[in-house]
PDB file of C-alpha atoms and ligand atoms in Angstrom:
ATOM      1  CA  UNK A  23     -22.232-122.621  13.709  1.00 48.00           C
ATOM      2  CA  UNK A  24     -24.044-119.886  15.563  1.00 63.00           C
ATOM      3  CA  UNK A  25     -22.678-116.378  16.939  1.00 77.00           C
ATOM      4  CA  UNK A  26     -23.316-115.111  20.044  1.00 94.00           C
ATOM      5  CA  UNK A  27     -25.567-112.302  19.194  1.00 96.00           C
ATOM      6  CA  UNK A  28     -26.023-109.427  21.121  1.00 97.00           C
ATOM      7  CA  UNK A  29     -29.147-108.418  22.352  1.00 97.00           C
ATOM      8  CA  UNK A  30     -30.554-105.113  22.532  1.00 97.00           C
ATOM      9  CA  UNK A  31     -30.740-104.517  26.412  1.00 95.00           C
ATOM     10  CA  UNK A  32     -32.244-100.790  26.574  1.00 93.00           C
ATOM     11  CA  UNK A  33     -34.177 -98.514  23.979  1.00 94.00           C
ATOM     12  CA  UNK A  34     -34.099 -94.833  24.649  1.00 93.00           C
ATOM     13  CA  UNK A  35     -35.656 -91.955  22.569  1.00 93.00           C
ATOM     14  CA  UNK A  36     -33.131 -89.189  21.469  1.00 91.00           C
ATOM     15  CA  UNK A  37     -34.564 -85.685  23.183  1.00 88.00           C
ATOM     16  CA  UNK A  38     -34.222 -82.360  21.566  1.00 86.00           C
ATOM     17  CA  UNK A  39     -31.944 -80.064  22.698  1.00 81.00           C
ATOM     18  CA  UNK A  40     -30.879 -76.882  22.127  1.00 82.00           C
ATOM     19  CA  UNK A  41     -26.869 -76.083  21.650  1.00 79.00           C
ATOM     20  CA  UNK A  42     -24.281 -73.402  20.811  1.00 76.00           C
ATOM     21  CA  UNK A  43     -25.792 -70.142  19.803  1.00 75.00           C
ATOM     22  CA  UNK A  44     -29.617 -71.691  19.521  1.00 75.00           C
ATOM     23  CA  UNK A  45     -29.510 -74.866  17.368  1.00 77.00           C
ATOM     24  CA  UNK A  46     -31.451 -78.016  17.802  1.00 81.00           C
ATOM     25  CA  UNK A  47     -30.145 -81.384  18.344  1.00 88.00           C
ATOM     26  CA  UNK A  48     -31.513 -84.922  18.867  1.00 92.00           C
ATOM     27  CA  UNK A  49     -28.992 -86.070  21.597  1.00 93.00           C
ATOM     28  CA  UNK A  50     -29.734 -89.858  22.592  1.00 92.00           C
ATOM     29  CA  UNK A  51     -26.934 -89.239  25.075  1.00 91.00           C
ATOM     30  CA  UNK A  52     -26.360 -88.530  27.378  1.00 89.00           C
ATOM     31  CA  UNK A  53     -29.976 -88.510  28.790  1.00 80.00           C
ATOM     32  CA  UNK A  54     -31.206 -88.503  32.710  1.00 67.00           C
ATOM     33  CA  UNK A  55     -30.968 -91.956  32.586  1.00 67.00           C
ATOM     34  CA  UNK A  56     -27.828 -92.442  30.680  1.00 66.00           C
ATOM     35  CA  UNK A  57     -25.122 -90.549  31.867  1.00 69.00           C
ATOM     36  CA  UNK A  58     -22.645 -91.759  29.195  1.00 71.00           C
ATOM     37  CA  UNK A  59     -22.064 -94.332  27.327  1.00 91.00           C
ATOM     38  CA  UNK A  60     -17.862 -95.138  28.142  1.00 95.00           C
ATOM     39  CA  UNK A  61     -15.920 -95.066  25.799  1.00 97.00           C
ATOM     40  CA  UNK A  62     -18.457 -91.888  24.402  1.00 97.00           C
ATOM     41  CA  UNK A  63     -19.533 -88.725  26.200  1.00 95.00           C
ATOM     42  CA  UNK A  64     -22.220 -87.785  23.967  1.00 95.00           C
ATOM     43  CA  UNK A  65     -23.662 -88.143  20.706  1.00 95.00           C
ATOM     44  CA  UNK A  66     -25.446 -84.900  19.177  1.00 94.00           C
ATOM     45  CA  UNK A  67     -27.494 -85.383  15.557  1.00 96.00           C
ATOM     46  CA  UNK A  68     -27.695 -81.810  14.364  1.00 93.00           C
ATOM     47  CA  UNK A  69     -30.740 -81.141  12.237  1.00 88.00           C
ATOM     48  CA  UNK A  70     -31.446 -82.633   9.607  1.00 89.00           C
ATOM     49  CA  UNK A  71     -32.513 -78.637   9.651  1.00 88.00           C
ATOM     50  CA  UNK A  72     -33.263 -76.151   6.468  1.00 89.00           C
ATOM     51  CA  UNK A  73     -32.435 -72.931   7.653  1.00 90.00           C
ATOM     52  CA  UNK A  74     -33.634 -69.712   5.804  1.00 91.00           C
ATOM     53  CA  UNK A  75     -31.086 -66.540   4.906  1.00 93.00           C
ATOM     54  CA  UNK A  76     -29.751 -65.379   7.846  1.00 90.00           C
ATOM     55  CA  UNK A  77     -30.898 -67.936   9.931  1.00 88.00           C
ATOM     56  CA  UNK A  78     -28.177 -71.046  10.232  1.00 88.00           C
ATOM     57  CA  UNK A  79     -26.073 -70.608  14.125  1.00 86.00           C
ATOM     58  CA  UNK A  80     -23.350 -72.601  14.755  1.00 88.00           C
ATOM     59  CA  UNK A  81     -21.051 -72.920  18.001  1.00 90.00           C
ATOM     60  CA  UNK A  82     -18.588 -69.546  18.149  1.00 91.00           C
ATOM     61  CA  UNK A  83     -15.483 -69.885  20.000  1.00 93.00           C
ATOM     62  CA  UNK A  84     -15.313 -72.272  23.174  1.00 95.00           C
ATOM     63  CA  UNK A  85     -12.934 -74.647  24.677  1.00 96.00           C
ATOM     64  CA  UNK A  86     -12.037 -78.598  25.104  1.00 97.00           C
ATOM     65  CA  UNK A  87      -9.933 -80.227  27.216  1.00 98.00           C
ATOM     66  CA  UNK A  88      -9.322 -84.080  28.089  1.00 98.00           C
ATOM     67  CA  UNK A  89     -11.521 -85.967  25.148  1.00 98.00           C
ATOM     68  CA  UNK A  90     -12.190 -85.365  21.361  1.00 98.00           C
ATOM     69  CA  UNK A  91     -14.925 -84.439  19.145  1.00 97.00           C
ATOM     70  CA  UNK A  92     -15.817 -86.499  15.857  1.00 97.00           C
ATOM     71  CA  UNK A  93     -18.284 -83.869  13.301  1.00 97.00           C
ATOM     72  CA  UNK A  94     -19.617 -85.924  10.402  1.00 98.00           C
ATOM     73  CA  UNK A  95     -20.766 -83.947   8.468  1.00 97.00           C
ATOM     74  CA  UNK A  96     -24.197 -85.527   6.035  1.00 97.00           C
ATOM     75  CA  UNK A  97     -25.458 -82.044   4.209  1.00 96.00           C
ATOM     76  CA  UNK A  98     -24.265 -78.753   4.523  1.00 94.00           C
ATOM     77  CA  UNK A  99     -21.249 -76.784   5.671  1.00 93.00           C
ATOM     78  CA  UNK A 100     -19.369 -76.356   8.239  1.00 93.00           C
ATOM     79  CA  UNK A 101     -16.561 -73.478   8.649  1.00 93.00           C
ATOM     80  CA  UNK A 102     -14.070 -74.688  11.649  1.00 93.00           C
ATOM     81  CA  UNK A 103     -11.430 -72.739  12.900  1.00 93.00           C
ATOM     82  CA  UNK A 104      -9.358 -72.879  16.409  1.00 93.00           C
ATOM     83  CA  UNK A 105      -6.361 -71.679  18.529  1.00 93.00           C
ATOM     84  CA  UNK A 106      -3.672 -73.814  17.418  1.00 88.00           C
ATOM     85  CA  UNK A 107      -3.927 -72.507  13.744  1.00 89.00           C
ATOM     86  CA  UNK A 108      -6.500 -75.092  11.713  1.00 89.00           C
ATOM     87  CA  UNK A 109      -9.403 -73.760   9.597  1.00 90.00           C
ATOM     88  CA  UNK A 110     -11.140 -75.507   6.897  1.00 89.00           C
ATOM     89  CA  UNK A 111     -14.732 -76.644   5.717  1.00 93.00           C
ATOM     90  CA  UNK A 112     -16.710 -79.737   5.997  1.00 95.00           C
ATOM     91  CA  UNK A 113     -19.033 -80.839   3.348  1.00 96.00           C
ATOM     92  CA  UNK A 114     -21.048 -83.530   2.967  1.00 97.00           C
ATOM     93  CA  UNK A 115     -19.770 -87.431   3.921  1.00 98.00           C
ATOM     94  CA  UNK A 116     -16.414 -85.597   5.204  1.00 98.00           C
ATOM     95  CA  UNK A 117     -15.122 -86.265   8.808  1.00 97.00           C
ATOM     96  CA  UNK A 118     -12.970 -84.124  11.269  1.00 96.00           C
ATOM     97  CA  UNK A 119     -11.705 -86.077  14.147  1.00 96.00           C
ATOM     98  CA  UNK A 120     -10.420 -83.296  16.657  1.00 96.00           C
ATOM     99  CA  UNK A 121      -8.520 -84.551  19.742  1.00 96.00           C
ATOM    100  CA  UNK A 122      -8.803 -81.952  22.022  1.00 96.00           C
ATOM    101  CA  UNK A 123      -6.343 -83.228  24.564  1.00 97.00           C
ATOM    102  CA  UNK A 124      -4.444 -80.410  26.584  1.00 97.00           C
ATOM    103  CA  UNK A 125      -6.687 -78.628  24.812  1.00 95.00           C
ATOM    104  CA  UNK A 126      -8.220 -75.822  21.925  1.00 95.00           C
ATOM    105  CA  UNK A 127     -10.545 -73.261  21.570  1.00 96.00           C
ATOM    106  CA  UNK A 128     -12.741 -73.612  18.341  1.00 95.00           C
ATOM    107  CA  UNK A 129     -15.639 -72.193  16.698  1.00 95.00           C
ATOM    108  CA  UNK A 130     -17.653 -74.398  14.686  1.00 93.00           C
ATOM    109  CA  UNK A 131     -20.153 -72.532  12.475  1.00 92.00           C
ATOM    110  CA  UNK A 132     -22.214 -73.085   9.205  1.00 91.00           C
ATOM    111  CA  UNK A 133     -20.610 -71.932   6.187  1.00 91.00           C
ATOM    112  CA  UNK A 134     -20.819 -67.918   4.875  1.00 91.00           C
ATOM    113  CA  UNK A 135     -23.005 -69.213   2.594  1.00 91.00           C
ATOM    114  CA  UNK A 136     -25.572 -71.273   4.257  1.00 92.00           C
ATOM    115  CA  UNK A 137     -25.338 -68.270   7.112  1.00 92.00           C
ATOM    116  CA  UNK A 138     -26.349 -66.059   4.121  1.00 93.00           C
ATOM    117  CA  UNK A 139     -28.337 -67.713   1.686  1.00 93.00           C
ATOM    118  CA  UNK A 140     -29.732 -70.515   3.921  1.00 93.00           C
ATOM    119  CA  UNK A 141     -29.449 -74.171   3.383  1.00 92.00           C
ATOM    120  CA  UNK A 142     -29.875 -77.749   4.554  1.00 92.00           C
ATOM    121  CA  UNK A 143     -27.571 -78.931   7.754  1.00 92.00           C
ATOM    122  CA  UNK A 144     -27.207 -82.668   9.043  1.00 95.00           C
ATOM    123  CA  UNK A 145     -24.776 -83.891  10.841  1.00 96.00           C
ATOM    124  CA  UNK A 146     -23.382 -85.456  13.752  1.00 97.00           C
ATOM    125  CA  UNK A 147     -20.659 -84.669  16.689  1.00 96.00           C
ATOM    126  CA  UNK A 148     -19.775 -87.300  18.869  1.00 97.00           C
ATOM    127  CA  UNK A 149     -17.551 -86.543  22.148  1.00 97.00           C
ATOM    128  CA  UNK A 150     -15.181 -89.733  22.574  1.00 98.00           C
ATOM    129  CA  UNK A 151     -13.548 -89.775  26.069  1.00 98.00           C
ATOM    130  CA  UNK A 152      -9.436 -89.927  26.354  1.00 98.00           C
ATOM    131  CA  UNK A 153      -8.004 -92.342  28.746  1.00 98.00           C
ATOM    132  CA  UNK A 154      -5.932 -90.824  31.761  1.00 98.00           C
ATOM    133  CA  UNK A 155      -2.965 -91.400  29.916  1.00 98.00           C
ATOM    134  CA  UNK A 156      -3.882 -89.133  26.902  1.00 98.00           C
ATOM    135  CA  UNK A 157      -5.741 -86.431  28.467  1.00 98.00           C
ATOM    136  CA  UNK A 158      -2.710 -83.979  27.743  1.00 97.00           C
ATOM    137  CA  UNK A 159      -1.184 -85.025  24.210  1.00 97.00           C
ATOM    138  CA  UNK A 160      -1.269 -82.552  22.434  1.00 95.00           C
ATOM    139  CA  UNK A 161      -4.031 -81.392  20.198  1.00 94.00           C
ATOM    140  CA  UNK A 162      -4.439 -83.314  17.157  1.00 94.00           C
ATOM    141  CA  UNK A 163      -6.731 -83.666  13.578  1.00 92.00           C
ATOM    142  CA  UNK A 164      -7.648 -85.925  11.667  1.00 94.00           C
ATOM    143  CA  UNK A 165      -9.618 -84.515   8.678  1.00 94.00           C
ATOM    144  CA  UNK A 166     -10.656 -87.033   6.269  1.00 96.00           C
ATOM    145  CA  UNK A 167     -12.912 -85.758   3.235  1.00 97.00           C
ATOM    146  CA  UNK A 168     -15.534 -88.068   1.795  1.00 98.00           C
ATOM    147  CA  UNK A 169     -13.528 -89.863  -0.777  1.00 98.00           C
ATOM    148  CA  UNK A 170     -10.888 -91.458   1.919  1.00 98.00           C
ATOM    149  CA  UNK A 171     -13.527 -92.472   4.078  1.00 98.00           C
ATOM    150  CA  UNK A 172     -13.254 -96.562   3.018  1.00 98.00           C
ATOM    151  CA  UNK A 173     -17.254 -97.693   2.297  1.00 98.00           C
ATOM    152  CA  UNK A 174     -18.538-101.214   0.890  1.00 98.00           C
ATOM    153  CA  UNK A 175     -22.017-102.753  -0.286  1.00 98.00           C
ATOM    154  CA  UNK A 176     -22.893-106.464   0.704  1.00 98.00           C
ATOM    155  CA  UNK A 177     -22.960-109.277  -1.960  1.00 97.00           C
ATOM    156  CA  UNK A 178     -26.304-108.333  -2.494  1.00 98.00           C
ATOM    157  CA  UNK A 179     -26.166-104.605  -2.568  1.00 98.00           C
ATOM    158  CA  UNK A 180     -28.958-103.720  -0.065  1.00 98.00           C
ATOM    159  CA  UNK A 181     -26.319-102.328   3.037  1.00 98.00           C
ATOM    160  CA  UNK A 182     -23.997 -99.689   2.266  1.00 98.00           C
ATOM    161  CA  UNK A 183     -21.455 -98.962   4.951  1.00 98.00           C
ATOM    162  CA  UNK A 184     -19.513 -95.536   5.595  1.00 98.00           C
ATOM    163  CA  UNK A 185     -16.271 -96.934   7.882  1.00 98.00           C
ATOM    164  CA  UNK A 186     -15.483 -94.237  10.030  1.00 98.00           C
ATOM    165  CA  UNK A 187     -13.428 -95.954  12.504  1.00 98.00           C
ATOM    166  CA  UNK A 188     -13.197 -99.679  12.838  1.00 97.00           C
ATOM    167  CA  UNK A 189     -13.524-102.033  10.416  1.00 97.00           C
ATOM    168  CA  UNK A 190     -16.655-103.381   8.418  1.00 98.00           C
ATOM    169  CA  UNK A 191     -17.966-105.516   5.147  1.00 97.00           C
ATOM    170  CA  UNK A 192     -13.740-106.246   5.273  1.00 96.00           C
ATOM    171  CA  UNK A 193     -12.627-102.489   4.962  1.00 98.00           C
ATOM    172  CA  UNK A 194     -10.925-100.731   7.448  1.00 98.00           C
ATOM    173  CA  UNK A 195     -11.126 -97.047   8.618  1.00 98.00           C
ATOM    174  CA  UNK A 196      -7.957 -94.678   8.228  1.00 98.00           C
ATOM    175  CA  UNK A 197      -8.820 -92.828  10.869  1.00 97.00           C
ATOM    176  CA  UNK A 198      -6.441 -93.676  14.039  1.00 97.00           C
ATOM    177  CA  UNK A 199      -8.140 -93.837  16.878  1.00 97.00           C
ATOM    178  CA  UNK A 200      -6.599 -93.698  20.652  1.00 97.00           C
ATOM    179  CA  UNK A 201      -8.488 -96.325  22.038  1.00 97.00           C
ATOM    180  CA  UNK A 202      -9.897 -99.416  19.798  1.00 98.00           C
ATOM    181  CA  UNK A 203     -13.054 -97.640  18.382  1.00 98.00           C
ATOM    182  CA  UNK A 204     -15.726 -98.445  15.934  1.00 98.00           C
ATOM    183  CA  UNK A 205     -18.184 -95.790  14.314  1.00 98.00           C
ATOM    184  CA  UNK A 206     -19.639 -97.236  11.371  1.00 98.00           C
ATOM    185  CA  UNK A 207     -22.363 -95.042   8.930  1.00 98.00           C
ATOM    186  CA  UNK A 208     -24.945 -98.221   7.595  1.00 98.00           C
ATOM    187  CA  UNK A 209     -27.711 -97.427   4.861  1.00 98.00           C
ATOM    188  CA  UNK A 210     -29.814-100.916   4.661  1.00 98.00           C
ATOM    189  CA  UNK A 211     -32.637-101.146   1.581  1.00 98.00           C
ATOM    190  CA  UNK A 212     -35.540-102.578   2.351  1.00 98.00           C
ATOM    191  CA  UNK A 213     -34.318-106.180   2.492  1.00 98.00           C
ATOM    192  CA  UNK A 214     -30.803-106.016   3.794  1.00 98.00           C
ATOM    193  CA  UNK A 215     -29.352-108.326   6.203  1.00 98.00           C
ATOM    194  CA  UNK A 216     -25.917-107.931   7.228  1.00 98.00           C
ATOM    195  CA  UNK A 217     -24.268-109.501  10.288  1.00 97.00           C
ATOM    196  CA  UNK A 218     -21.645-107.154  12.169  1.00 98.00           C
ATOM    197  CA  UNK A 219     -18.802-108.714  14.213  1.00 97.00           C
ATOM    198  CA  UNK A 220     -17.959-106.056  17.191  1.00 97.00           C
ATOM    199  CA  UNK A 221     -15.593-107.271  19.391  1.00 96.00           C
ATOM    200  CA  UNK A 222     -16.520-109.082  22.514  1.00 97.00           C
ATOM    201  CA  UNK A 223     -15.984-106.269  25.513  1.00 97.00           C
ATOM    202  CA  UNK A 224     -17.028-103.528  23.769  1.00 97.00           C
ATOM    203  CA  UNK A 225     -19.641-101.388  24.730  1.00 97.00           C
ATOM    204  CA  UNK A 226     -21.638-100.874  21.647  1.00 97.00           C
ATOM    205  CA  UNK A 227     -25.017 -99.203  20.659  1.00 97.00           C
ATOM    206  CA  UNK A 228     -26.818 -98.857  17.090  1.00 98.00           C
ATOM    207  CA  UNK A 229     -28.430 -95.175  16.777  1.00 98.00           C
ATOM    208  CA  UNK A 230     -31.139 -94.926  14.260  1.00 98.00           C
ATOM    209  CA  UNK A 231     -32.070 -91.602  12.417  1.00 97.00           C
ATOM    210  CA  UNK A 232     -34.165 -92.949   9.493  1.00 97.00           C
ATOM    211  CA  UNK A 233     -36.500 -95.142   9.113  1.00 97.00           C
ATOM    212  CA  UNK A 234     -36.523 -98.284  11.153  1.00 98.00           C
ATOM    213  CA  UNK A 235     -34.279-101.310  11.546  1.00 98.00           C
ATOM    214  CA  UNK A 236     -34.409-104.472  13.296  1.00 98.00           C
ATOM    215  CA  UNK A 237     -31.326-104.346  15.448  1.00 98.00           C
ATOM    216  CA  UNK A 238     -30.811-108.158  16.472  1.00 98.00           C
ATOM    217  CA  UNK A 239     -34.285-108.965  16.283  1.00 97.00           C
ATOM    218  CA  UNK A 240     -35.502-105.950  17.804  1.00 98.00           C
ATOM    219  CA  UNK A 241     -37.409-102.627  16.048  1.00 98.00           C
ATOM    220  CA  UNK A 242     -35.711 -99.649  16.436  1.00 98.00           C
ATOM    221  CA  UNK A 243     -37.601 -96.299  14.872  1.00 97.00           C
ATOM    222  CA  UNK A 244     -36.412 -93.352  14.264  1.00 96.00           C
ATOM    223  CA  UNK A 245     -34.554 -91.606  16.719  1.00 96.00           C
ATOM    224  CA  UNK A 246     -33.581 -94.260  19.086  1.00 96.00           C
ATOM    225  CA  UNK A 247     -30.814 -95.821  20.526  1.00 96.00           C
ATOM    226  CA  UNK A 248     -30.390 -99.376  21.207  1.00 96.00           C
ATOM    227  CA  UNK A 249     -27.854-100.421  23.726  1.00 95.00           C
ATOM    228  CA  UNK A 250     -26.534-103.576  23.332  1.00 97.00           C
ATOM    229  CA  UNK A 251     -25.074-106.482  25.151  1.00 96.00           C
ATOM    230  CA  UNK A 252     -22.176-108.411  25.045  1.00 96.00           C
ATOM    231  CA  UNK A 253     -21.553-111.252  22.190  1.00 97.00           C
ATOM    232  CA  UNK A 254     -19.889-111.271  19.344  1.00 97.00           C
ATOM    233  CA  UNK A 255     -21.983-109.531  16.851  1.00 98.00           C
ATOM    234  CA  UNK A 256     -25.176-107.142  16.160  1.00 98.00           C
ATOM    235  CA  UNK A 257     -27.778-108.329  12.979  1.00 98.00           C
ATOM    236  CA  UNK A 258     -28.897-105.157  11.592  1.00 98.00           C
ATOM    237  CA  UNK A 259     -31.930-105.811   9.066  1.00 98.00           C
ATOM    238  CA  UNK A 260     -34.700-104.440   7.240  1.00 98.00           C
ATOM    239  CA  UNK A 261     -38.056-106.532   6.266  1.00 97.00           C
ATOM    240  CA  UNK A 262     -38.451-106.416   2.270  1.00 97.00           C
ATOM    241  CA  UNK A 263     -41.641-104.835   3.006  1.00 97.00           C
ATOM    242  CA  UNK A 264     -40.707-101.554   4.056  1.00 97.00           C
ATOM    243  CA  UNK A 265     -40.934 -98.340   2.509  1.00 97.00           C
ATOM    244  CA  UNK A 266     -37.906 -96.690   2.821  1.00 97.00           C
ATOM    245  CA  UNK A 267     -34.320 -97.596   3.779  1.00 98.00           C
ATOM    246  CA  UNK A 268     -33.126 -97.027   7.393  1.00 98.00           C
ATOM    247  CA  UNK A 269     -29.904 -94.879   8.313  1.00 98.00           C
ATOM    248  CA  UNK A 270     -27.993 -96.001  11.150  1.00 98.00           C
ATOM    249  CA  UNK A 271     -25.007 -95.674  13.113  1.00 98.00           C
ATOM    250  CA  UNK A 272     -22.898 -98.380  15.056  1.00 98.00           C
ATOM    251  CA  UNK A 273     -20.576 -96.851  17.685  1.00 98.00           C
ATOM    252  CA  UNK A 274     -18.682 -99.561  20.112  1.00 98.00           C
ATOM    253  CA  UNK A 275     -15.526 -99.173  21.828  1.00 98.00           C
ATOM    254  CA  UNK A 276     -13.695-100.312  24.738  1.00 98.00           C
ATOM    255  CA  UNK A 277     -14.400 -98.730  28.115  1.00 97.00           C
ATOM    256  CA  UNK A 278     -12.273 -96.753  29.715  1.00 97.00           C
ATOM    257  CA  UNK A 279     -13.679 -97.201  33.391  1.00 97.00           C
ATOM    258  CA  UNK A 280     -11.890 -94.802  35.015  1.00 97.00           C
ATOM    259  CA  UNK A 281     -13.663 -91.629  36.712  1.00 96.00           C
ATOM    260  CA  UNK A 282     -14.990 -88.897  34.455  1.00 96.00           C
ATOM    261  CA  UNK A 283     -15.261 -85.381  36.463  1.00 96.00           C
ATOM    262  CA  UNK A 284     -17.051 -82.952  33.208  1.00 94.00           C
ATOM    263  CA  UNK A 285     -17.591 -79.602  33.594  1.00 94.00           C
ATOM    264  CA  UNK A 286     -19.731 -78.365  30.441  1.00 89.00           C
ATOM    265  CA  UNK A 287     -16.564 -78.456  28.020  1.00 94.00           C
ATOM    266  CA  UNK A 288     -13.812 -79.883  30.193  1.00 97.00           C
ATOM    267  CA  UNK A 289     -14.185 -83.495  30.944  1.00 97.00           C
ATOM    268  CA  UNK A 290     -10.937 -85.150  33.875  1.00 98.00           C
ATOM    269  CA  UNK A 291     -10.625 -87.276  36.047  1.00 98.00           C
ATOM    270  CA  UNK A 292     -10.839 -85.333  39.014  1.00 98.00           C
ATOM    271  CA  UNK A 293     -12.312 -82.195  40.084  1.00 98.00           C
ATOM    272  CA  UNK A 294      -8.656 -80.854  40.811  1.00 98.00           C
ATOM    273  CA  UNK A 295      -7.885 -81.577  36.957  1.00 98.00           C
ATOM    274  CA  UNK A 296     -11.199 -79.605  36.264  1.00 97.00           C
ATOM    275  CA  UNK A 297     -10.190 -76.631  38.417  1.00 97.00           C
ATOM    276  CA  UNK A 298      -6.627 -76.684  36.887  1.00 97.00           C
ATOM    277  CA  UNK A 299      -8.416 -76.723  32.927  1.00 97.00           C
ATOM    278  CA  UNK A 300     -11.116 -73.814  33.962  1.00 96.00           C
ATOM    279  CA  UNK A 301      -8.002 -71.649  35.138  1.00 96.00           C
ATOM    280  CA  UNK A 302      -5.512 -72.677  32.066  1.00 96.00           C
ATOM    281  CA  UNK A 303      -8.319 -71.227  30.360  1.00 96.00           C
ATOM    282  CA  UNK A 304      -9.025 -68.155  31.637  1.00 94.00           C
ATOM    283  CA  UNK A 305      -5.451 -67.157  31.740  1.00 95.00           C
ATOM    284  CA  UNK A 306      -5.214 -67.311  28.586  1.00 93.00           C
ATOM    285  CA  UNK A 307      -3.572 -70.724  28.343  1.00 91.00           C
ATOM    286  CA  UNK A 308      -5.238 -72.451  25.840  1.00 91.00           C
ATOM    287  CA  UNK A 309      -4.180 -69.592  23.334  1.00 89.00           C
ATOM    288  CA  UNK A 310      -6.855 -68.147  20.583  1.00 89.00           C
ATOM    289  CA  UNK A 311      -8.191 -68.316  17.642  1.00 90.00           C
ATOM    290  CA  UNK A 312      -5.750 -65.831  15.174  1.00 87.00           C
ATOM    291  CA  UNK A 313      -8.393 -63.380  13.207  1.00 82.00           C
TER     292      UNK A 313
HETATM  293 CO1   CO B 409     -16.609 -77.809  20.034  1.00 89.24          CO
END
């Protein structure tokens, strides 16, 4: 029996960027040559950075309309608050899945104490688009800390899987998502071979940020993002002779393809839609944050 494998189809290298009030990401997209990656908008790594007292930035208030951020948090803090009332923290493993939809203004900052006394910060945000249909639902979360997040090892222990959304190793996320959406965390020992159904249809890339993997056949280092083809499945492996594990994410989803109009933190469907969300905001409409 063999399964249609898919194929990486285009490597890019993740560029450094700086965000919010002066932090670095590695964003693999978008890029100049990669717009976006429909169902996903972008994909930000942030750090992995040690920041000194006095040091860690984060993003103070802005908006979001018309798509949702994912934070996934791997070390460190992060203090969220917005307009329609939330505030918590993220630690370590835990995941917030904001839908922005009609739309919020939130700050997004490292903790009081990192801010103070300094501290390791890794994480991710990924912007997921909303179909045309869901643009304006309202606002929702979905904050899931580390423990509910479903994981599972292979038979043979080597890959570890963190099941954000989707399903993987026979575990499925809790996380709802609007359209049909997979975001797995992998950790694969030197040695692991797992094979990863992802539904045929689905866009779907692997983004490495440790180490390197062979993603169906193919190295990927450090920092890159492998596109892949359609088929039925991506092999994600690591020769027995390497020195360290590799860290990866899957993300795959279903396109939307429909026409994305994005203005910095607004992203429609048409530039009326954007003109509409820039003055909701600036009258006032999206509320504040209560301090
Ligand atoms: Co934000």
């Amino acid at each position: 029996m063999s399964t249609d494998l898919r194929p990486v189809v285009d490597l890019v290298t993740a560029h450094r960027q700086r965000e919010g009030a002066g932090f670095i990401v590695r964003r693999p997209f978008p890029t100049a040559g990669r717009r976006h990656a429909d169902p996903f908008l972008m994909l930000d790594e942030m750090g992995p950075s040690t920041y000194g007292p006095g040091e860690a930035v984060g993003a103070p208030d802005h908006p979001h309309r018309g798509f949702e951020t994912v934070t996934y948090m791997l070390d460190g803090e992060f203090e969220h608050e917005d307009s329609v009332g939330h505030r918590g923290t993220l630690g370590a493993g835990d995941v917030q899945w904001m839908t922005a939809g009609s739309g919020v203004i939130h700050s997004e900052m490292p903790s009081e104490r990192i801010r103070k006394e300094g501290g390791r910060v890794h994480g991710f945000q990924l912007w997921v688009n909303l179909p045309a249909r869901d643009k304006m639902v309202a606002p929702r979360y979905q904050e899931i800390p580390r423990e509910r997040i479903p994981e599972a090892d292979s038979e043979d222990g080597l890959a570890h899987v963190r099941v954000l959304a989707g399903e993987a190793l026979g575990r499925s996320a809790v996380i709802e998502t609007r359209t049909p959406i997979a975001y797995h965390d992998w950790t694969l020992r030197p040695g692991a071979s797992v094979t990863v159904p992802l539904p045929r249809g689905y866009t779907a890339y692997v983004y490495v940020f440790g180490g390197t993997a062979r993603v169906s056949g193919r190295a990927v280092g450090d920092g890159q993002l492998a596109a892949l083809g359609d088929g039925e499945a991506v092999t994600l492996e690591v020769p027995g002779e390497a020195t360290e594990p590799a860290r990866l994410l899957v993300l795959a989803g279903v396109p939307l393809r429909e026409p994305v109009v994005s203005y910095g933190p607004f992203v429609m469907n048409t530039e009326q839609q954007i003109a509409e969300a820039v003055r909701d905001y600036r009258s006032g409409g999206f509320g504040a944050i209560a301090r």
